[in-house]
Tab-separated table of C-alpha atoms and ligand atoms in Angstrom:
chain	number	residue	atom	x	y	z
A	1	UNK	CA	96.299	122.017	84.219
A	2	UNK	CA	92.937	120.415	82.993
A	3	UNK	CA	91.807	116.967	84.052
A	4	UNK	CA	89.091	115.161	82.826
A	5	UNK	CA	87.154	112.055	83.573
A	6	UNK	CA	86.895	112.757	87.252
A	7	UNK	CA	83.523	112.511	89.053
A	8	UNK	CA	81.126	114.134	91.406
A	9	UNK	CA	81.720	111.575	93.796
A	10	UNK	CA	85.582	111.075	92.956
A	11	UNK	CA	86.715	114.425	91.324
A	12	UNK	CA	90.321	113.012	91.194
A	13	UNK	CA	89.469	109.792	89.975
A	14	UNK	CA	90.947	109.857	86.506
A	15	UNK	CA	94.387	110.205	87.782
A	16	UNK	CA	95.415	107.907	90.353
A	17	UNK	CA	98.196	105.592	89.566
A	18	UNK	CA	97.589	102.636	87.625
A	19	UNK	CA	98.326	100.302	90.876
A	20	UNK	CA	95.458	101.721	92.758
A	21	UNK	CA	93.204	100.248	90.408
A	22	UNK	CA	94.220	96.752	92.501
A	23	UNK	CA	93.273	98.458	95.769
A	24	UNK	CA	90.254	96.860	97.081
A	25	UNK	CA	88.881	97.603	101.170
A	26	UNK	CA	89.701	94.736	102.933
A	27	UNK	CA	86.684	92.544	104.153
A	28	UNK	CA	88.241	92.998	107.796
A	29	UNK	CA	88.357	96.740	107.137
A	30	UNK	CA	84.498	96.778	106.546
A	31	UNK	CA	83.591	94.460	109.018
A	32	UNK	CA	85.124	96.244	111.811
A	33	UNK	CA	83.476	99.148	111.506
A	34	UNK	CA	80.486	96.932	112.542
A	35	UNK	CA	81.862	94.119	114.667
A	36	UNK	CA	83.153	96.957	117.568
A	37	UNK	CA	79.370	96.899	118.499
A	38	UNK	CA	79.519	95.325	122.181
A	39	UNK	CA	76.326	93.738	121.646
A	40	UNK	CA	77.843	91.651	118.678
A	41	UNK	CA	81.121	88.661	119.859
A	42	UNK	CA	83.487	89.281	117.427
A	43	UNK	CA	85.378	86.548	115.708
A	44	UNK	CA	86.259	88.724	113.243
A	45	UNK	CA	89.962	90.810	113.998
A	46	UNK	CA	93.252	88.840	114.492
A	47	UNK	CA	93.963	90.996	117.607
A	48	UNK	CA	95.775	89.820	120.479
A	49	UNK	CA	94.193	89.613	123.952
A	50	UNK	CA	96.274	92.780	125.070
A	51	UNK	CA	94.383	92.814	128.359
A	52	UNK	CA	96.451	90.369	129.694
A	53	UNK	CA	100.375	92.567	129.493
A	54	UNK	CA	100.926	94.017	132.956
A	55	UNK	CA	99.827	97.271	131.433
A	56	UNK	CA	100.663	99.298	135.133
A	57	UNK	CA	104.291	97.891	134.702
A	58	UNK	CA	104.562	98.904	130.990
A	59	UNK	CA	103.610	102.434	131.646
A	60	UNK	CA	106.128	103.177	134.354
A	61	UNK	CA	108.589	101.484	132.194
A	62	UNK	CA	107.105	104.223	129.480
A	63	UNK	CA	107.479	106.838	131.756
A	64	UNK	CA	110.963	105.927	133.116
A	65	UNK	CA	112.302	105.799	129.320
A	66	UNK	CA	111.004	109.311	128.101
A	67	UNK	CA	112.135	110.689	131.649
A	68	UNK	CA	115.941	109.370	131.919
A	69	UNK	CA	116.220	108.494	127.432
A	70	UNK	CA	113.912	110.673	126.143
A	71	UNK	CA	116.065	112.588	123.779
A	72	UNK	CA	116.560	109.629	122.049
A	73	UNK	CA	113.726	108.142	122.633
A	74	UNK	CA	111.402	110.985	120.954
A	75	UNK	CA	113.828	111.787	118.167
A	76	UNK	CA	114.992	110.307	114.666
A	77	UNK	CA	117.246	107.141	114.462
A	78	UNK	CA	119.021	104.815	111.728
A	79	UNK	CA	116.473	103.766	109.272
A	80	UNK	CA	117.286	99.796	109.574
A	81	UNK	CA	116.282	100.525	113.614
A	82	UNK	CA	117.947	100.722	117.135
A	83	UNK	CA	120.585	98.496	117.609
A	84	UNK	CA	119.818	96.858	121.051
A	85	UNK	CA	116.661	95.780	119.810
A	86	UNK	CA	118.165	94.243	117.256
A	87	UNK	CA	120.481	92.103	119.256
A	88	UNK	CA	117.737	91.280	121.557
A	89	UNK	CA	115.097	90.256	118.241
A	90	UNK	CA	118.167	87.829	117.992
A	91	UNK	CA	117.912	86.170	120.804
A	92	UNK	CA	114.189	86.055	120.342
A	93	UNK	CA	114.296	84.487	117.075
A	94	UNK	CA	116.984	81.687	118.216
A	95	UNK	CA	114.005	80.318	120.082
A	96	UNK	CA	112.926	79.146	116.473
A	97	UNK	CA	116.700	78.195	115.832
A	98	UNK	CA	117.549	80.855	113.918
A	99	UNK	CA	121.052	82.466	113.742
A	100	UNK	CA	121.453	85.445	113.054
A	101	UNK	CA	123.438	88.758	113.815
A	102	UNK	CA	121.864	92.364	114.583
A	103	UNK	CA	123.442	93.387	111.488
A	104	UNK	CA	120.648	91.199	109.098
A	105	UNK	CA	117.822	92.613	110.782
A	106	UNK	CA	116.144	95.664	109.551
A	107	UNK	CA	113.305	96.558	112.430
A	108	UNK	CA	110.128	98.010	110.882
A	109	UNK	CA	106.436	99.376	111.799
A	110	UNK	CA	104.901	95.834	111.994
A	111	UNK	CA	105.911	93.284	109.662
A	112	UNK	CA	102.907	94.803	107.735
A	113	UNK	CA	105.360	97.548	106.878
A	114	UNK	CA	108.044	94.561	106.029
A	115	UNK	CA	105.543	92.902	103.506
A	116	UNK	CA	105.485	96.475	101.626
A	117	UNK	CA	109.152	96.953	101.379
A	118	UNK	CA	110.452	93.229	100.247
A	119	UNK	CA	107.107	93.651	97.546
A	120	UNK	CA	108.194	97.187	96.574
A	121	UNK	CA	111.867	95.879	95.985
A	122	UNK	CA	111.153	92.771	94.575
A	123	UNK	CA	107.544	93.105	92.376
A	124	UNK	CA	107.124	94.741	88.623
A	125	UNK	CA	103.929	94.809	87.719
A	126	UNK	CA	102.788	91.212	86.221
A	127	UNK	CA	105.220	89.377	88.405
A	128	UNK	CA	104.055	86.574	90.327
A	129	UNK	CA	104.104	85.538	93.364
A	130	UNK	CA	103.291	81.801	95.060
A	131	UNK	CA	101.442	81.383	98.216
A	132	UNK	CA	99.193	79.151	100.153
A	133	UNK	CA	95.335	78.722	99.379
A	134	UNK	CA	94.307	80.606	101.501
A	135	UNK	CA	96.632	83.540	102.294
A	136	UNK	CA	97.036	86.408	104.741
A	137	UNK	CA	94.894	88.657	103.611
A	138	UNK	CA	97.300	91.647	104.455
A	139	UNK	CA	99.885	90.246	102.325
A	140	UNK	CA	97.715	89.508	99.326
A	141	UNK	CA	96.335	92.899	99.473
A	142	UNK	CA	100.172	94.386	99.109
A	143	UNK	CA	101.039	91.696	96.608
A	144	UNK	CA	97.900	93.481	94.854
A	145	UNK	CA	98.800	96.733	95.080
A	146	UNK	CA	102.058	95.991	93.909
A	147	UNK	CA	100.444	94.553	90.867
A	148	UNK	CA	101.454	91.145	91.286
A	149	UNK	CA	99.324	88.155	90.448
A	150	UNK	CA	99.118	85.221	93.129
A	151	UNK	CA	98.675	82.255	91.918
A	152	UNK	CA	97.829	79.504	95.145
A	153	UNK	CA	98.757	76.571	96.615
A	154	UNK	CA	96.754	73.779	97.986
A	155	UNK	CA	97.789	73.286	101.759
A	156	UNK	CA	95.890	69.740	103.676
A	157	UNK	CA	96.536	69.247	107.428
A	158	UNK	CA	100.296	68.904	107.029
A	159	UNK	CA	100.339	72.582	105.549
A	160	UNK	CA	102.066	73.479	101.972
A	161	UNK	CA	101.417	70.326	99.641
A	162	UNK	CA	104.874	69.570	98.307
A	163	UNK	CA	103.847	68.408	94.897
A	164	UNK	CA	101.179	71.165	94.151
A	165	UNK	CA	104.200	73.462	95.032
A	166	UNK	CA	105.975	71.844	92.113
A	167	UNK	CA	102.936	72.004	90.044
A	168	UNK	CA	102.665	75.646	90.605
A	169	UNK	CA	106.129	76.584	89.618
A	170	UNK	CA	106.179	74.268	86.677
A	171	UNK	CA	103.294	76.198	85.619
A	172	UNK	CA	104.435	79.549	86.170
A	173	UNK	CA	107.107	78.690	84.089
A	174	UNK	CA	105.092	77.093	81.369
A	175	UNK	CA	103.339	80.512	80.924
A	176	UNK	CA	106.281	82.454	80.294
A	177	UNK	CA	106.121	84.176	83.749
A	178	UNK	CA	108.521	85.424	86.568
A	179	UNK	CA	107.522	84.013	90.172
A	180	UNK	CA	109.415	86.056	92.665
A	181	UNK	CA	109.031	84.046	96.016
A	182	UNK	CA	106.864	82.172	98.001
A	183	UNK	CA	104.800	83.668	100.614
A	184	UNK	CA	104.117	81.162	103.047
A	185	UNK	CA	103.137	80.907	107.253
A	186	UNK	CA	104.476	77.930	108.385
A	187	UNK	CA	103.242	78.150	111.852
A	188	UNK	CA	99.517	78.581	113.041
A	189	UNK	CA	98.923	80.001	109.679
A	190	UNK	CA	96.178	82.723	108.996
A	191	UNK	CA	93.527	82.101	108.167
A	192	UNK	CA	94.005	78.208	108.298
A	193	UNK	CA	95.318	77.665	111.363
A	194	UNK	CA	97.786	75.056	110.025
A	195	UNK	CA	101.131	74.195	110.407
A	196	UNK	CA	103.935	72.944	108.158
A	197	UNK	CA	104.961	70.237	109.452
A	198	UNK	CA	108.657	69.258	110.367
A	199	UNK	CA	108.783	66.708	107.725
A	200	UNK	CA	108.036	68.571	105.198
A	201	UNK	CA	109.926	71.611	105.760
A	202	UNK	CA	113.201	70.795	104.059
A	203	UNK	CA	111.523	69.616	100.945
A	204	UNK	CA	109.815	72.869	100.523
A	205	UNK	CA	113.160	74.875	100.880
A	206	UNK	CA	115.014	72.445	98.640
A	207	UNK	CA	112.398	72.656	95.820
A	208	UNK	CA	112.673	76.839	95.947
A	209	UNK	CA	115.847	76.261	96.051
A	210	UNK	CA	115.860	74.313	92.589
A	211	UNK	CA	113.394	76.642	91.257
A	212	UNK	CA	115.883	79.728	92.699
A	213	UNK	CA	112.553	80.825	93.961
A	214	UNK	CA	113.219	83.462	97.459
A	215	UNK	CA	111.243	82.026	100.323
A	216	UNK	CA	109.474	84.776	102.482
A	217	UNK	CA	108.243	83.451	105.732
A	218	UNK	CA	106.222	84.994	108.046
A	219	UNK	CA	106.345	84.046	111.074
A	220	UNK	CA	104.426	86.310	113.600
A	221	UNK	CA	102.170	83.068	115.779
A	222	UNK	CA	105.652	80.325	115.980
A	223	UNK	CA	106.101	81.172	119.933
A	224	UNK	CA	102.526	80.512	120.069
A	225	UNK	CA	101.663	76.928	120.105
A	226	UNK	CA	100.187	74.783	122.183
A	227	UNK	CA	101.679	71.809	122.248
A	228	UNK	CA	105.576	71.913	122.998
A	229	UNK	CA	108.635	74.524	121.662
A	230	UNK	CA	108.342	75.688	118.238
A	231	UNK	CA	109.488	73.851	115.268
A	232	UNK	CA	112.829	75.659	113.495
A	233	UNK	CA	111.331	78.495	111.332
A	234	UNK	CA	112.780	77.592	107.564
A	235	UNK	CA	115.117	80.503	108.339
A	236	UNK	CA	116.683	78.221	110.484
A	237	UNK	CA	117.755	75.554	107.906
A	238	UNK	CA	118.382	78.005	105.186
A	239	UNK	CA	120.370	81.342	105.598
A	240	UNK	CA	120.136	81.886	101.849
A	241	UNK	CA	117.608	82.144	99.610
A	242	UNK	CA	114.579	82.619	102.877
A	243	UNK	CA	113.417	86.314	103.867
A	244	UNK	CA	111.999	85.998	107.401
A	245	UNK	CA	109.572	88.707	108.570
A	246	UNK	CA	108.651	88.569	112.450
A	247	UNK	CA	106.544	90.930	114.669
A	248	UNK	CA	105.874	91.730	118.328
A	249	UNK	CA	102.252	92.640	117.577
A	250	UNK	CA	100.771	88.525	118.996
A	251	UNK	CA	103.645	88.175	121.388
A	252	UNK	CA	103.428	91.753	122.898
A	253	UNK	CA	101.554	94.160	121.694
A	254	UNK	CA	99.932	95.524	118.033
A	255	UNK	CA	99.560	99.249	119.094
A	256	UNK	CA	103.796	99.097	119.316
A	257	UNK	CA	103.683	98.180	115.426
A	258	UNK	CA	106.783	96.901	116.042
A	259	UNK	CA	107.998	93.931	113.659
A	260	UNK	CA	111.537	92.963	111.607
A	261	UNK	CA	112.653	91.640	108.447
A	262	UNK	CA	115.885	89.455	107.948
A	263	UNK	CA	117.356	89.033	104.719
A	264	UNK	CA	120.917	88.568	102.864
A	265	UNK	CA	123.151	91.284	103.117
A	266	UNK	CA	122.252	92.677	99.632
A	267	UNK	CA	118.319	92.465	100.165
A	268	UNK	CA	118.727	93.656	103.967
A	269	UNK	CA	120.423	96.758	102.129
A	270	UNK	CA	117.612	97.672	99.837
A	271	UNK	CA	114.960	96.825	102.483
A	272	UNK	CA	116.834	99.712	104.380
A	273	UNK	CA	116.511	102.316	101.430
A	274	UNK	CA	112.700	101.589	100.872
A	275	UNK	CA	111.839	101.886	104.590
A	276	UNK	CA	113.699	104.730	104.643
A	277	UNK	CA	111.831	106.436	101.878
A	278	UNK	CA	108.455	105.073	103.829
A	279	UNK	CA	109.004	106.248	107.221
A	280	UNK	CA	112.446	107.350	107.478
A	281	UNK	CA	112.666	105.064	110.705
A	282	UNK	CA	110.498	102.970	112.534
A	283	UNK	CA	109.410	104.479	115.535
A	284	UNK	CA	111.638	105.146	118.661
A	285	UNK	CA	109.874	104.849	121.614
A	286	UNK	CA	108.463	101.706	120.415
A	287	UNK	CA	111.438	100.107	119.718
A	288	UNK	CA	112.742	101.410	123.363
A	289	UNK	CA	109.594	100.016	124.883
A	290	UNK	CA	110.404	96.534	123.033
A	291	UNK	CA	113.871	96.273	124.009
A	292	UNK	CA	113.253	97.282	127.514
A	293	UNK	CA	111.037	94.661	127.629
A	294	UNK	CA	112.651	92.432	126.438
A	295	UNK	CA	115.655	93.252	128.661
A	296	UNK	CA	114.523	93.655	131.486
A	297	UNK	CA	110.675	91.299	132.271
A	298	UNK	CA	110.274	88.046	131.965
A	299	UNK	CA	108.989	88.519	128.530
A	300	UNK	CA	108.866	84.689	127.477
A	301	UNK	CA	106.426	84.412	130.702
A	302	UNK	CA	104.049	86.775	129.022
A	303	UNK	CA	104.028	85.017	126.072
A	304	UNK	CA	103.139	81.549	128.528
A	305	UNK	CA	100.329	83.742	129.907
A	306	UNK	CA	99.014	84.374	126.526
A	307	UNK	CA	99.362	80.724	125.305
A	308	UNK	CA	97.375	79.516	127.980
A	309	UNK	CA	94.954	82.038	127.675
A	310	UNK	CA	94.160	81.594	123.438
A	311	UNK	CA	94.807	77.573	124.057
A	312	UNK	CA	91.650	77.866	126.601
A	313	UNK	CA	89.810	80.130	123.906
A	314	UNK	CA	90.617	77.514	120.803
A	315	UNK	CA	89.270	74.620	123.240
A	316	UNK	CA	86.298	76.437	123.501
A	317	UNK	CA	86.061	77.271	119.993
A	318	UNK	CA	86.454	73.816	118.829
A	319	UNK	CA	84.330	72.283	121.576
A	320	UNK	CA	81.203	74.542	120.817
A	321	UNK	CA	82.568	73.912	116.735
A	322	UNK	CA	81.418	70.245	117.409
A	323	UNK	CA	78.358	70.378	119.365
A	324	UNK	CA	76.525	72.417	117.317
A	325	UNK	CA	77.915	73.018	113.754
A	326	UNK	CA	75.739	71.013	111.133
A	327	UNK	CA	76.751	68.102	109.237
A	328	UNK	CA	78.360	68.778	106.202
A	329	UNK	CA	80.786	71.143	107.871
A	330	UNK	CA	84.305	71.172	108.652
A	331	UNK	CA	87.320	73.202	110.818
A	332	UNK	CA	90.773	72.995	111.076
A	333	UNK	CA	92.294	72.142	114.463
A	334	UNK	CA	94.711	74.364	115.007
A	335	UNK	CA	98.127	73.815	117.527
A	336	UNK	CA	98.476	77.306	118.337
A	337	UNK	CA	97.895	80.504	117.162
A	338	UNK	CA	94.163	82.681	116.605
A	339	UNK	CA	92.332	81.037	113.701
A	340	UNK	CA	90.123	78.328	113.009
A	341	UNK	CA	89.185	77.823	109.434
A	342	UNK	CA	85.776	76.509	108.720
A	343	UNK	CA	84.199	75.154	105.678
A	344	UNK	CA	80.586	75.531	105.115
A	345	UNK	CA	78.337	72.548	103.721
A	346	UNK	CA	77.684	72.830	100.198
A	347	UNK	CA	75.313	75.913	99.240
A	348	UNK	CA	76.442	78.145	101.785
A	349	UNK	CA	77.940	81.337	101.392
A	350	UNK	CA	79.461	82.756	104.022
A	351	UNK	CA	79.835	86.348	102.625
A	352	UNK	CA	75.861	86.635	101.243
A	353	UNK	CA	75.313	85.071	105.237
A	354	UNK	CA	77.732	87.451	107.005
A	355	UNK	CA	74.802	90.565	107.352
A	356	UNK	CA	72.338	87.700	108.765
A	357	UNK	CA	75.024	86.915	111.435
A	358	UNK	CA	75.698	90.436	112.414
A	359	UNK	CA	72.053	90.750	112.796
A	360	UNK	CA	72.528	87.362	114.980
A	361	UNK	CA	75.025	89.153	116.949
A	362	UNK	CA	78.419	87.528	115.863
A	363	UNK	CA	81.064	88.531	113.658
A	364	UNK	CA	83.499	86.449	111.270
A	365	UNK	CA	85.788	87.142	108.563
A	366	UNK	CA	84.275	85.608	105.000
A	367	UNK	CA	86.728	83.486	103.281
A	368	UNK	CA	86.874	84.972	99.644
A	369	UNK	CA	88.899	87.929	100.946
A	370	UNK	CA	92.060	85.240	101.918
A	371	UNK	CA	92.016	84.047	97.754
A	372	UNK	CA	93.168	86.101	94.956
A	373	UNK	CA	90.725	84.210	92.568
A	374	UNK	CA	87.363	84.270	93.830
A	375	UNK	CA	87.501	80.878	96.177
A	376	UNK	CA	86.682	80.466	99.586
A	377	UNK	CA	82.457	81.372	99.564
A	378	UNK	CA	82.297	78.426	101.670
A	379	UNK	CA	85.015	78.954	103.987
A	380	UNK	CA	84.622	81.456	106.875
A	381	UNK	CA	87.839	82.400	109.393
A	382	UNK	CA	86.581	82.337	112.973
A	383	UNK	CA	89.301	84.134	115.361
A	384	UNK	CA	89.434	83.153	118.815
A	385	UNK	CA	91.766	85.511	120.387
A	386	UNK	CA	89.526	87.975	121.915
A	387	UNK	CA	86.766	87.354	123.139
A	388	UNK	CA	87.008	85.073	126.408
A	389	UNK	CA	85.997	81.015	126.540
A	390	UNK	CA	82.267	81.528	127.724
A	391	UNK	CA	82.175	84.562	125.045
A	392	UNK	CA	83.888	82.534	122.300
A	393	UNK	CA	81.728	79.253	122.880
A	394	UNK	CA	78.138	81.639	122.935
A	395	UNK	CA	79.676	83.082	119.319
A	396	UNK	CA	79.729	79.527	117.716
A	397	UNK	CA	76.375	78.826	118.840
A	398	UNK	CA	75.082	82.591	118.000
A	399	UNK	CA	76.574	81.305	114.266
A	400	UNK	CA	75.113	77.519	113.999
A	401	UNK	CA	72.131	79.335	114.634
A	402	UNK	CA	72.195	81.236	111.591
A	403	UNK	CA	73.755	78.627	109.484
A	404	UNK	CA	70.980	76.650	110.713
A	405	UNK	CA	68.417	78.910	109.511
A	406	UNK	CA	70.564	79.433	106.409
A	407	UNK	CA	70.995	75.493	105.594
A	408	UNK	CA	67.194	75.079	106.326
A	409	UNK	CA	66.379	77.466	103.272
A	410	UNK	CA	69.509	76.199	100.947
A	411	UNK	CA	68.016	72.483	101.227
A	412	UNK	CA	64.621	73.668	100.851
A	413	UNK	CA	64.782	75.867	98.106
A	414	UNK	CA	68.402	75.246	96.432
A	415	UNK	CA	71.546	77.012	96.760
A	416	UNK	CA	70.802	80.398	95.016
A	417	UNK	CA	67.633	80.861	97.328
A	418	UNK	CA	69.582	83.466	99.800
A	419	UNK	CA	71.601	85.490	97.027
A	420	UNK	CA	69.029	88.255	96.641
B	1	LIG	N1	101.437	88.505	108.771
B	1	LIG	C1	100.447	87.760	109.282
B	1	LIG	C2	100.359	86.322	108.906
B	1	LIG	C3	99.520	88.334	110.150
B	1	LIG	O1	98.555	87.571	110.658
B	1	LIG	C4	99.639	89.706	110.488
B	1	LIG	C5	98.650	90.392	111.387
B	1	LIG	N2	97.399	89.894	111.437
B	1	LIG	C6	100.690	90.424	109.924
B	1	LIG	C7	101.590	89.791	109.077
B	1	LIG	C8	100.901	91.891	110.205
B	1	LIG	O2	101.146	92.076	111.533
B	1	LIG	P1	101.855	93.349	112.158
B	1	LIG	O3	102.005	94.385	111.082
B	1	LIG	O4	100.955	93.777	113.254
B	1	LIG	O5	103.185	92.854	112.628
């Protein structure tokens, strides 16, 4: 068979799918190809501080599985996931309030995986879906690829505005379109670092309820605040009509890629087929290593440790945020969770600065990748999780030194002056 249209660079090029044509490389992607550099503090990566699990314990547990369980540890299993992990994600997620049996829960390879299948079952091409301004850049890069439009929705310090929800569906509807569900992260949202608060919570079910618009909610930070027990997940006040996706990767550990979906019976049975025809099953020594510990360590002790730990890192983040950020810019103050979300004074773009910084020795994520539609050149997501307090404070002064230089030549010459 002939092809044509291919190039030297790309022979295949003129016959990919139509949906790859939405496939972009994440700004996180590029960056960390960079940012590993030990000379350079890296706020880019949401990673957790994994240094801190009792790694010694976790390999004899390891061991001690694949030596009594192995043959069902290293072979196939059901594709919704092993049962006993199930049952014990239950009892993790009632710490949010939610009820739920083992039976709603389909486990999959991080809740990454979970945002492909609920887009692949629920997205035609042209659909839309709703989410916050800004937005996970994971998810908006699936929503992409799915060929979905996103169309945001202004969040202030209280999270999701109600009424700009409204606005948004009315809107949708206006133009003759299908919105599919709301994407949101209610709790120590990335990139934001907000949360919804309890007040408003209902509301926002009640109007996707009017709208019969699903809810998905992801929820991998809500056992990580730092002020108090979490605030009931939406999942909690609303069996139907919410999707709730929910990982072990900030609570544990990312290399497990370990992460769940729960959904009404009928959408929990066609989340099943599509992960089946992704991976067959999630993985089963992860999912043994999960549940056993879960089971059998103090697991809700580890996630104290790592609380305390990323509460001391956002003190020092916001501390060194305030003594030497310039006028004209602003953060978010975030309760728990990885992020702080920074905007830039006027005339600064944080992706045309991002090289300068690297060259400064610091690393962030630039905020245009966390919009669909070309916002956020101000805005700039500093993570926190990483790198330690004394690392994390020398990071924001490595980058008010930049933006120093950088605001120096903005009000000197005009915005525009660095863009070459
Ligand atoms: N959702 C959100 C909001 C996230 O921040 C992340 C990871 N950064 C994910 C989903 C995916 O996480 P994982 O696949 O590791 O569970």
């Amino acid at each position: 068979m002939e092809f044509s249209g291919g190039s030297r660079l790309d022979p295949y090029v003129d016959r990919y799918a139509e949906r790859t044509h939405g496939m972009t490389t994440s700004e996180i992607r590029a960056l960390f190809a960079v940012a590993n550099r030990p000379e350079i503090i890296s706020m880019g990566g949401g990673s957790p501080f994994v240094s801190a699990l009792p790694l010694d314990a976790i390999g004899e547990m390891t061991a001690k599985i694949v030596a009594e369980r192995g043959a069902q540890a290293l072979q196939y299993m059901g594709g919704q996931g092993d049962p006993r992990l199930r049952e014990l994600i239950c009892g993790v997620m009632a710490l949010e309030g939610i009820s739920a049996s083992p039976d709603d829960v389909v486990v999959t390879v991080g809740s990454q995986q979970a945002l492909d299948v609920v887009s692949r079952i629920f997205l035609d091409p042209g659909d839309v879906v709703i989410a916050e301004a800004p937005s996970y850049v994971g998810a908006l890069g699936t929503f992409t690829q799915y060929q979905a439009d996103v169309v945001h929705v202004q969040m202030d310090d209280a999270g999701l505005v109600p009424e700009a929800l409204r606005a948004a569906i009315a809107q949708v509807a206006a133009s003759g379109r299908r919105a599919k569900f709301l994407y949101t992260v209610p709790n120590y949202h990335n990139p934001a670092g907000i949360t919804l608060v309890e007040e408003r919570r209902d509301e926002i079910i009640a109007i996707c309820a009017e709208a019969n618009l699903l809810i998905l909610e992801d929820n991998p930070y809500g056992l990580l605040g730092f002020d108090g027990p979490p605030l009931p997940a939406l999942r909690a006040r609303a069996t139907e009509g919410v999707i709730y996706l929910g990982s072990f990767s900030k609570t544990f550990a990312s290399g497990v890629r370990v992460g769940w979906a729960v959904a009404p019976p009928g959408v929990k049975e066609k989340l099943v087929m599509a992960s089946e025809a992704t991976t067959l099953c999630p993985v089963a020594l992860s999912q043994y290593v999960v549940a056993e510990f879960l089971a059998h360590h103090p697991w809700q002790e580890q996630v104290k440790v790592y609380r305390e730990l990323y509460r001391a890192r956002r003190d020092a983040c916001l501390d060194a945020l305030a003594a030497s950020f310039p006028t004209g810019s602003s953060w978010t103050h975030p309760a728990g969770g990885f992020y702080v979300w920074v905007t830039l004074p006027e005339g600064v773009d944080a992706k045309a600065m991002l090289p300068r910084a690297i060259q400064g020795r610091v690393a962030y994520v630039p905020g245009t990748g966390f919009y669909a539609d070309g916002q956020g050149r101000r805005n700039l997501r500093l993570s926190y999780s990483l790198p330690d307090p004394e690392r994390v404070r020398e990071g924001v002064r490595r980058l008010a030194a930049v933006l120093d230089e950088e605001f120096e030549i903005v009000s000197t010459f005009g915005a525009g002056a660095l863009d070459a």
